[in-house]
PDB file of C-alpha atoms in Angstrom:
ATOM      1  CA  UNK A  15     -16.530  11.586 -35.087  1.00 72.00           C
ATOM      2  CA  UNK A  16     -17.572  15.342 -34.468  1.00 87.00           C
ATOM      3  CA  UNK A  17     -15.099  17.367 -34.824  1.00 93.00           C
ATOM      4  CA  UNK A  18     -14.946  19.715 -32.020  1.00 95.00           C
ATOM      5  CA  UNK A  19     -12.960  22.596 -33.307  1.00 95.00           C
ATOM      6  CA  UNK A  20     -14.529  22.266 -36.640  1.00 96.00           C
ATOM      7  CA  UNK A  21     -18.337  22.021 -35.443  1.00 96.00           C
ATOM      8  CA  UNK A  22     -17.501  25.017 -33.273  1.00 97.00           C
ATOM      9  CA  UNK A  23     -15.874  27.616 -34.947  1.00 97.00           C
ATOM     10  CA  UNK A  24     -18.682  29.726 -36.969  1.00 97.00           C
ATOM     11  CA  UNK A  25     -21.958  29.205 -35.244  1.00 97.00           C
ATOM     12  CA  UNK A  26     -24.978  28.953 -37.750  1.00 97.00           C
ATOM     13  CA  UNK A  27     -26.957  32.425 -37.612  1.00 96.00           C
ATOM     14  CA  UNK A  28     -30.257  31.066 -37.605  1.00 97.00           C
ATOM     15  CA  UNK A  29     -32.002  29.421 -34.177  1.00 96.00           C
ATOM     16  CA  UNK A  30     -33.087  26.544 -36.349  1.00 96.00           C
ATOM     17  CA  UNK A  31     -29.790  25.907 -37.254  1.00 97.00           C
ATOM     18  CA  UNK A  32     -28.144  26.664 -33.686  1.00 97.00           C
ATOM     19  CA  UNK A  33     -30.732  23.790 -32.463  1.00 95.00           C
ATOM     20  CA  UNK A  34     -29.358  20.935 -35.442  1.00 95.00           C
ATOM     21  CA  UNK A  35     -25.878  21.818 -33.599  1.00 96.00           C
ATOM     22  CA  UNK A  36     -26.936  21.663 -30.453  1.00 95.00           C
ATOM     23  CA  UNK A  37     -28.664  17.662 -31.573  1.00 93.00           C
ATOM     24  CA  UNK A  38     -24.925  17.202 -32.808  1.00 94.00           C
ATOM     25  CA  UNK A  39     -23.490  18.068 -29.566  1.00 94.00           C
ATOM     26  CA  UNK A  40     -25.676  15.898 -27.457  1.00 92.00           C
ATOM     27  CA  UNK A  41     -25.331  13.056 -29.812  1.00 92.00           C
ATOM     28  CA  UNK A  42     -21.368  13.225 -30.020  1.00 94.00           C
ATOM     29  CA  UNK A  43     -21.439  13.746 -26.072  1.00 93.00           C
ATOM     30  CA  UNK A  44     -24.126  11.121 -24.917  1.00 90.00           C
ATOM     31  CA  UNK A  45     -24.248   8.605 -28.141  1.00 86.00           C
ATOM     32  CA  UNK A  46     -26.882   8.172 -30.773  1.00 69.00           C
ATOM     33  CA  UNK A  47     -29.278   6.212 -28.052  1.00 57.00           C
ATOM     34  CA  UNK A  48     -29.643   9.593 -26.716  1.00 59.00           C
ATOM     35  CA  UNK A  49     -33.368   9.887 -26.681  1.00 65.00           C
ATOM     36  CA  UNK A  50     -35.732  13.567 -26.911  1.00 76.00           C
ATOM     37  CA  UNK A  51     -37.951  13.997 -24.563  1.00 84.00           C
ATOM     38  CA  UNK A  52     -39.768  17.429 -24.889  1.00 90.00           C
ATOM     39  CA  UNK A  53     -42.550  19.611 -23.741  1.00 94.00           C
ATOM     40  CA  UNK A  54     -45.751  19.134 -24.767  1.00 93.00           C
ATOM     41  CA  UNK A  55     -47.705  22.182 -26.619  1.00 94.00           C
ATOM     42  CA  UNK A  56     -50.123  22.310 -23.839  1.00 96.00           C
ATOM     43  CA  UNK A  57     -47.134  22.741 -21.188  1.00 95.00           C
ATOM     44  CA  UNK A  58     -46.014  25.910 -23.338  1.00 96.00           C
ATOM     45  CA  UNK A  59     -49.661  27.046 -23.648  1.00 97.00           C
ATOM     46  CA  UNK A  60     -49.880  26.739 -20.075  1.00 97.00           C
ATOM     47  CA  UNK A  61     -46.898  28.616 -19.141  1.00 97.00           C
ATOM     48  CA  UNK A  62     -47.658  31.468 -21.391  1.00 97.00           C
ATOM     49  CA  UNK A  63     -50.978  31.637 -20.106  1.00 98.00           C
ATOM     50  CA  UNK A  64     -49.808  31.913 -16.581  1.00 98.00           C
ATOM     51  CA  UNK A  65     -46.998  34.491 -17.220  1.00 98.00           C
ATOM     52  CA  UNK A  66     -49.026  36.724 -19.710  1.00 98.00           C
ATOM     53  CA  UNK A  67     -46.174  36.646 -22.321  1.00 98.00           C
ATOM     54  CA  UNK A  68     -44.690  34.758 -25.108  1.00 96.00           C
ATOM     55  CA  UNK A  69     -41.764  32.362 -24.498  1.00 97.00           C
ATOM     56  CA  UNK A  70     -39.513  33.487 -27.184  1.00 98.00           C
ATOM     57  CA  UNK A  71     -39.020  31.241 -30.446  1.00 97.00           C
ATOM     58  CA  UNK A  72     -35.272  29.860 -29.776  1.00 98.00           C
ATOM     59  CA  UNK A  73     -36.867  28.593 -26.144  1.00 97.00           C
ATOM     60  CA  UNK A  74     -39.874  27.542 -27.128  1.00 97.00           C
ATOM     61  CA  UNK A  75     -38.328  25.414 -29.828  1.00 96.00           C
ATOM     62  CA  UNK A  76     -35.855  24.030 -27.273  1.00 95.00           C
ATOM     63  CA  UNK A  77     -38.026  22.939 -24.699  1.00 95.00           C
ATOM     64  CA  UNK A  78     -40.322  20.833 -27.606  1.00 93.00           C
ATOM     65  CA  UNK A  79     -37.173  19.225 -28.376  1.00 91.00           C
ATOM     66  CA  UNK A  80     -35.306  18.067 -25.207  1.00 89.00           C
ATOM     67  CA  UNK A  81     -37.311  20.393 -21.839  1.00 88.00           C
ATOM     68  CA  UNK A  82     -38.657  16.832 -20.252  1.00 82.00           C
ATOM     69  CA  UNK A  83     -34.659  15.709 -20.336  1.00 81.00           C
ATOM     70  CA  UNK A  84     -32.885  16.873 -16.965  1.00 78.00           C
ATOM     71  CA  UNK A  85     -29.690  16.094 -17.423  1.00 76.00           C
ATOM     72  CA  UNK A  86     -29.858  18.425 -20.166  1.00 78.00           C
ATOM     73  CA  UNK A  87     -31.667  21.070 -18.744  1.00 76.00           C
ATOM     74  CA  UNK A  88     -28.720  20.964 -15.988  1.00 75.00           C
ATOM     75  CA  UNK A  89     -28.082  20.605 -12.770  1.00 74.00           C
ATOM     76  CA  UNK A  90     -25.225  23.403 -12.427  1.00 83.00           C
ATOM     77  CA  UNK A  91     -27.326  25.695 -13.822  1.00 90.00           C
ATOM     78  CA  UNK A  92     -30.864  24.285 -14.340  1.00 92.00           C
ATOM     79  CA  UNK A  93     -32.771  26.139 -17.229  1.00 93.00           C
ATOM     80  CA  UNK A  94     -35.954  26.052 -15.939  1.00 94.00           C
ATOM     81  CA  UNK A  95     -39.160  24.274 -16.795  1.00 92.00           C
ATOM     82  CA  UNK A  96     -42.276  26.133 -18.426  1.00 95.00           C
ATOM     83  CA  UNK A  97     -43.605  25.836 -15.057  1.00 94.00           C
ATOM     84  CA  UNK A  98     -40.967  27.222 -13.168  1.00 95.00           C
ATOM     85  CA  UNK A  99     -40.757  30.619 -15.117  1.00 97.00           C
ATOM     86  CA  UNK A 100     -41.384  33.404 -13.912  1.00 97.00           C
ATOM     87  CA  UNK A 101     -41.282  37.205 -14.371  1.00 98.00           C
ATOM     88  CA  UNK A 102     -38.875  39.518 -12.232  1.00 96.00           C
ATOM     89  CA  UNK A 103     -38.375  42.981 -12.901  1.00 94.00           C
ATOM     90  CA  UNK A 104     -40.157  42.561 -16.139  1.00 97.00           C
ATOM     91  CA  UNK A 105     -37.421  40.097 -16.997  1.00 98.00           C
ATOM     92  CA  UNK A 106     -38.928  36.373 -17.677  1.00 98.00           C
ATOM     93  CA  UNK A 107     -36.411  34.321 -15.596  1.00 98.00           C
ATOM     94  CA  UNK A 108     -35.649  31.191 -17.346  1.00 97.00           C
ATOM     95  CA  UNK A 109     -32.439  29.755 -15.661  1.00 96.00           C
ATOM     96  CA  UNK A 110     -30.374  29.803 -12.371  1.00 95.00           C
ATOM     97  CA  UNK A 111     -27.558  29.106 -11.025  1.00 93.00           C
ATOM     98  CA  UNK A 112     -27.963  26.198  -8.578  1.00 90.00           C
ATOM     99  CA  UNK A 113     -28.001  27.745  -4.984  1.00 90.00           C
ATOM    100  CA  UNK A 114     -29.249  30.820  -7.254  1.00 90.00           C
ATOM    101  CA  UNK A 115     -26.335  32.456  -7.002  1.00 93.00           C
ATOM    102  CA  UNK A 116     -27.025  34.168 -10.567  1.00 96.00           C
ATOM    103  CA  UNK A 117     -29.977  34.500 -12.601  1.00 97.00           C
ATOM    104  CA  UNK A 118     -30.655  34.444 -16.561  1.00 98.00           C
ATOM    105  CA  UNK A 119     -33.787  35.845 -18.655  1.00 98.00           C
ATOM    106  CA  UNK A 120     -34.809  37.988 -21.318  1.00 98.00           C
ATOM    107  CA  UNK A 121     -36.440  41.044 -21.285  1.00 98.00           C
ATOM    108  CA  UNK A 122     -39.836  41.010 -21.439  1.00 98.00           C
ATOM    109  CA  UNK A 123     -39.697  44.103 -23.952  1.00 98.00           C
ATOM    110  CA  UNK A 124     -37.740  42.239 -25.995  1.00 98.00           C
ATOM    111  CA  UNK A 125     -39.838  38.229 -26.271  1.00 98.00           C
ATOM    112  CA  UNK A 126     -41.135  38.453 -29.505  1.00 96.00           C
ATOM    113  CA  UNK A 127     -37.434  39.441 -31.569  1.00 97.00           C
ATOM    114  CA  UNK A 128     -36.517  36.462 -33.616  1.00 97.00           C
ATOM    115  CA  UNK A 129     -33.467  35.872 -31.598  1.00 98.00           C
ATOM    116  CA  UNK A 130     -33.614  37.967 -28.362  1.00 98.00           C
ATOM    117  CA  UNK A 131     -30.406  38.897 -26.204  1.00 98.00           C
ATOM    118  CA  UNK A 132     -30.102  37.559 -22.612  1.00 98.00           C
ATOM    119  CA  UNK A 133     -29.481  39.300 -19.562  1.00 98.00           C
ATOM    120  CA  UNK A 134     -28.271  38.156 -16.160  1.00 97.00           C
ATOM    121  CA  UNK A 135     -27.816  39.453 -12.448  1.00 95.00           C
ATOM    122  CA  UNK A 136     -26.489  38.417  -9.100  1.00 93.00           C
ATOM    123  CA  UNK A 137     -29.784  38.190  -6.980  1.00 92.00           C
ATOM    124  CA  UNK A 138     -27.796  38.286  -3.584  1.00 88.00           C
ATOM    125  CA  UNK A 139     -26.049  41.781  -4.376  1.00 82.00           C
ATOM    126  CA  UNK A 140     -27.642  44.653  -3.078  1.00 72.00           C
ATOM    127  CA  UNK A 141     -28.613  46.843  -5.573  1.00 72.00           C
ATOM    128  CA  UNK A 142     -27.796  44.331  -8.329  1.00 79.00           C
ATOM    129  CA  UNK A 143     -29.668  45.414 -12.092  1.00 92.00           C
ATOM    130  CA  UNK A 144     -29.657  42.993 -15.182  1.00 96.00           C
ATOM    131  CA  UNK A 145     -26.497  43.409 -17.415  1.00 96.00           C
ATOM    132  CA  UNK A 146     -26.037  42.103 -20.501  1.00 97.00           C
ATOM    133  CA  UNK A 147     -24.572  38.502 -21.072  1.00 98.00           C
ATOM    134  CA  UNK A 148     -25.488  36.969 -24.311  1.00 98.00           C
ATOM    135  CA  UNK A 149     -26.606  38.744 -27.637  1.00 97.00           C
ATOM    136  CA  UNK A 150     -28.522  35.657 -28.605  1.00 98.00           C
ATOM    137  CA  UNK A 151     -30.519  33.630 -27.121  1.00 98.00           C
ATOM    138  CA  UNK A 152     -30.107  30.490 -28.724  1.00 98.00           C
ATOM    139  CA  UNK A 153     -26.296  31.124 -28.438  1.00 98.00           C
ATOM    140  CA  UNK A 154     -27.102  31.303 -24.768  1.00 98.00           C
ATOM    141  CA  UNK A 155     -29.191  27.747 -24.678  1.00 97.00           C
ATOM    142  CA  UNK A 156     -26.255  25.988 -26.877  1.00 97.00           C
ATOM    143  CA  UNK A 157     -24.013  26.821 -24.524  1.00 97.00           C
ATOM    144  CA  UNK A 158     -26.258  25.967 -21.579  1.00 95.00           C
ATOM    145  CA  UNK A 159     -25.837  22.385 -22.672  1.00 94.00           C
ATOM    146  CA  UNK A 160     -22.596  22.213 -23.671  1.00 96.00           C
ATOM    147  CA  UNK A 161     -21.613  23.594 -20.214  1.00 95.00           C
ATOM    148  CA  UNK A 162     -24.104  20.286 -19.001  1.00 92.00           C
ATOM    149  CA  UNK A 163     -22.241  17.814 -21.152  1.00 92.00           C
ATOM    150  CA  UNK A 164     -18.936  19.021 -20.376  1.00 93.00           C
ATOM    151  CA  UNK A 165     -19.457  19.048 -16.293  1.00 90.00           C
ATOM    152  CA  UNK A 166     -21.632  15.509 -16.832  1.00 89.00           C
ATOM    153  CA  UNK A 167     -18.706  13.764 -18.633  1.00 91.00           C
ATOM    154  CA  UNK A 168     -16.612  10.965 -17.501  1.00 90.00           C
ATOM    155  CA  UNK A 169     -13.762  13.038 -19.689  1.00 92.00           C
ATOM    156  CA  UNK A 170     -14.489  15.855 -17.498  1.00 95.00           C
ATOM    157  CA  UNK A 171     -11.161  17.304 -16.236  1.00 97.00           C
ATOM    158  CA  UNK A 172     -10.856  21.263 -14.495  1.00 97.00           C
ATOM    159  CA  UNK A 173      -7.606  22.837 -13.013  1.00 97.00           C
ATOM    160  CA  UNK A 174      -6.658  26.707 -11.314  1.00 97.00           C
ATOM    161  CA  UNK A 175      -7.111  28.845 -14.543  1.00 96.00           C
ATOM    162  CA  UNK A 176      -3.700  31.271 -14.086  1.00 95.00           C
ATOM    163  CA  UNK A 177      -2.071  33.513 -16.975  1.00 95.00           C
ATOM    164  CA  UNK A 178       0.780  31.009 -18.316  1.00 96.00           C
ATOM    165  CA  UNK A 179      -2.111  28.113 -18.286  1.00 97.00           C
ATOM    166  CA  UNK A 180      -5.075  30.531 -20.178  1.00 97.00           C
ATOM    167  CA  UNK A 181      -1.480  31.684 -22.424  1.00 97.00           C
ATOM    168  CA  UNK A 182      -0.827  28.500 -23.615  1.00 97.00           C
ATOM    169  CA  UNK A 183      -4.014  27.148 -24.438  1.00 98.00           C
ATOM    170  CA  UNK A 184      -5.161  30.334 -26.413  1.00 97.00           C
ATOM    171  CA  UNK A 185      -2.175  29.967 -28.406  1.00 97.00           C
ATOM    172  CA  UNK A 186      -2.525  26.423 -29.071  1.00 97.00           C
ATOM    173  CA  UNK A 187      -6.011  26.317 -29.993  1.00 98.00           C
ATOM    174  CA  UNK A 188      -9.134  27.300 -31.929  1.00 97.00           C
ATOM    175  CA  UNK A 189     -11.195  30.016 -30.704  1.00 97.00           C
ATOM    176  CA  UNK A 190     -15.262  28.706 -30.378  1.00 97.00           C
ATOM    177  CA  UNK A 191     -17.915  30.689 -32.110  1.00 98.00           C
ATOM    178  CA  UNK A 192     -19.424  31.349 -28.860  1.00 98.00           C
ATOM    179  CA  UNK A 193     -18.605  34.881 -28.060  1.00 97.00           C
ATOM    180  CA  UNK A 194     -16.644  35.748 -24.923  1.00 97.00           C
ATOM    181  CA  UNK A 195     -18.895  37.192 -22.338  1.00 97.00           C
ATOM    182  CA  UNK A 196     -19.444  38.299 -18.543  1.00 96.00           C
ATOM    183  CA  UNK A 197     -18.043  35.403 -15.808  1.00 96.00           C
ATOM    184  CA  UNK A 198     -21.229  35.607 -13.739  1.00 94.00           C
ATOM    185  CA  UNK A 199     -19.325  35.006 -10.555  1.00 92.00           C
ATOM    186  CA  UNK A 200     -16.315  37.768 -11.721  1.00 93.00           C
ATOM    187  CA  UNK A 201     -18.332  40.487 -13.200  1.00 92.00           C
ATOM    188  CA  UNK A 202     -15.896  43.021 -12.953  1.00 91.00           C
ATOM    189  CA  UNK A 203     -13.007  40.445 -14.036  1.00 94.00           C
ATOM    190  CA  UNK A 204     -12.277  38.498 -17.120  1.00 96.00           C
ATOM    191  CA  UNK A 205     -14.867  36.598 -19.052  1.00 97.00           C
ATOM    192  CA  UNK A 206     -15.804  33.153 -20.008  1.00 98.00           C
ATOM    193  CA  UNK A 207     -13.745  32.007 -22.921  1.00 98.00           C
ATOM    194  CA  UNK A 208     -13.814  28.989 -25.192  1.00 98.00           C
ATOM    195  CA  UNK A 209     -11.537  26.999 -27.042  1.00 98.00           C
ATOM    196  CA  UNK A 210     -11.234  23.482 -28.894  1.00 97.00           C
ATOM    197  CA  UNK A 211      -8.960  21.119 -30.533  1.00 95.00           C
ATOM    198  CA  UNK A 212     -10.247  18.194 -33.002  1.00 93.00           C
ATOM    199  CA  UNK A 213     -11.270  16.069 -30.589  1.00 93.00           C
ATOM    200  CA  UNK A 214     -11.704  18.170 -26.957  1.00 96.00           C
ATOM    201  CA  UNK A 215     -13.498  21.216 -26.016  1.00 97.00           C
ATOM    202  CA  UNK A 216     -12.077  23.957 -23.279  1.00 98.00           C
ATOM    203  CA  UNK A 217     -13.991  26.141 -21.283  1.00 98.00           C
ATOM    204  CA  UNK A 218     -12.042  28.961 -19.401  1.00 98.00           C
ATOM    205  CA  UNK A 219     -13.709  30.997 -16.641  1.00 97.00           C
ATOM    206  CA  UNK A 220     -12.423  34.082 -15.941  1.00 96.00           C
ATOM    207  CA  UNK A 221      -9.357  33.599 -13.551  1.00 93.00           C
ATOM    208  CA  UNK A 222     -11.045  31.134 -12.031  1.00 96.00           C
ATOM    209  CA  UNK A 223     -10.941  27.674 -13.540  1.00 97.00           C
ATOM    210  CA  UNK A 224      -9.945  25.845 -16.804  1.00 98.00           C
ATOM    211  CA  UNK A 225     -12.440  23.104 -17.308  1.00 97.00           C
ATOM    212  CA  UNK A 226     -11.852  20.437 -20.210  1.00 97.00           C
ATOM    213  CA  UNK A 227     -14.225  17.395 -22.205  1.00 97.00           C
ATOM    214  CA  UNK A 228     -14.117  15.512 -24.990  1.00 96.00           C
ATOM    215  CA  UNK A 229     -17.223  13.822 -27.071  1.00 95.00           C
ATOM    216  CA  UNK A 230     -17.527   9.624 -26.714  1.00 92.00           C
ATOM    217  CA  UNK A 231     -14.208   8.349 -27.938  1.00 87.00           C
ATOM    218  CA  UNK A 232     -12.124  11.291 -27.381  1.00 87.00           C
ATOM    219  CA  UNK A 233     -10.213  11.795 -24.233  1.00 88.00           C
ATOM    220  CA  UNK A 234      -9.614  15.328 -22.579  1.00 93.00           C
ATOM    221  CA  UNK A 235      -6.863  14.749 -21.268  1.00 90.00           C
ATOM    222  CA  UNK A 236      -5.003  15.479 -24.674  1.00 93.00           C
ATOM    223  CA  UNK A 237      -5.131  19.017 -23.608  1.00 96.00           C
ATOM    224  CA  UNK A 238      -1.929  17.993 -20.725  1.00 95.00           C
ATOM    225  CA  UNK A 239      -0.073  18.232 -24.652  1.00 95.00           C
ATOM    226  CA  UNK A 240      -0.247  22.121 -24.045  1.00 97.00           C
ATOM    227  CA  UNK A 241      -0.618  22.345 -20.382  1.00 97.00           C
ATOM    228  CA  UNK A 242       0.868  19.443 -18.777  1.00 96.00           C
ATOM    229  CA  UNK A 243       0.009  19.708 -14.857  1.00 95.00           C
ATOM    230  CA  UNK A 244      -2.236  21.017 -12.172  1.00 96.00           C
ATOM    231  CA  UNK A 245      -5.335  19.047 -13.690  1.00 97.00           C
ATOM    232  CA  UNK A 246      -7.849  16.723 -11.453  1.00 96.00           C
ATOM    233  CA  UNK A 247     -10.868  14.813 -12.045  1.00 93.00           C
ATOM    234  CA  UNK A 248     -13.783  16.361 -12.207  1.00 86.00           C
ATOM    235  CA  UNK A 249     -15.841  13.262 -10.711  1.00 75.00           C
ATOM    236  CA  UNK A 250     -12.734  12.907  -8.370  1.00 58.00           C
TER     237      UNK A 250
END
């Protein structure tokens, strides 16, 4: 059984290492039939060739592993193929929000660091720069699926995130190694939080919602232990 809180709490500092977890995720959340599909090198080559830049390690090794598997590269907010990159304000744009409400990349300045930050912006504000969102990368892709599996699950539960609810659940459990960051849609408000028990993993947007999951053979709904009401269905 993978242990949520424990699998979570330090995240490995090497991308290698951040990809093994992210295998562990997928497997705990989708079953060991889970199969890889990945790029091919000549995709990469392909892409690079056509944006004039590298596609930074973390990425690169990411897309060999699972790029050709949709449901992983997301549907709520798709990181893109090697052929749907592209370069914006010298920013290679590698993932959007689905009615591309928000936009994710990496500076092109800054492709070739082992483990490269990641920037975001609101393309439909006027006047709207990149700001910073993640300091790594492949912090940024392991929570790209995570966020996939947790929306995709039949587990998946979400509720109105208000202060008693967000209170209770800090309290009562473990903080995730994934840092807190920028709530794309709440920039100016509180961030993105997360939080597991043994067996369940929370999410915590800003003020906006509290979304809950649990791997094959747990069950979300544990979580009504600390916050008993105000939860629906997320396939409801």
């Amino acid at each position: 059984m993978f242990d949520v809180a424990a699998q979570l709490a330090v995240l490995p500092s090497s991308a290698d290492e951040m990809l093994r977890l992210l295998q562990g995720a997928v497997r705990a959340w989708r079953g060991e039939a889970a199969g890889w599909a990945g790029c091919t090198p000549e995709e990469l080559t392909a892409a690079q060739e056509r944006l004039g830049v590298q596609i930074p390690g973390p990425l690169e090794g990411f897309l060999f592993l699972c790029g050709g598997r949709e449901e992983l590269m997301g549907f709520q907010d798709p990181l893109l193929p090697p052929g749907g990159m592209r370069i914006e304000d010298d920013v290679l744009v590698i993932q959007e929000e689905n009615q591309r409400c928000a936009l994710w990349g990496v500076s092109v300045q800054r492709l070739g660091e082992p483990d490269p930050p990641v920037v975001f912006k609101d393309p439909n504000r006027a006047g709207g720069d990149w700001q910073p969102y993640q300091d790594r990368l492949s912090v940024h892709l392991l929570e790209a699926v995570l966020n996939e599996l947790m929306i995709s699950s039949e587990s998946c539960i979400f509720r109105e995130a208000n202060e008693n609810a967000i209170e209770e659940l800090t309290h009562s459990l473990n903080p995730v190694g994934i840092p807190e960051h920028v709530f794309w849609a709440e920039p100016e408000g509180p961030g993105v939080k997360w939080l597991a028990g043994a067996k369940f993993l929370v999410r915590i947007d800003g003020n906006s919602i509290v979304w809950a999951s649990a791997p094959l053979g747990g069950e979300a709904r544990d979580v009504l232990n600390i916050v008993p009401e105000g939860w629906d269905r997320a396939d409801s």
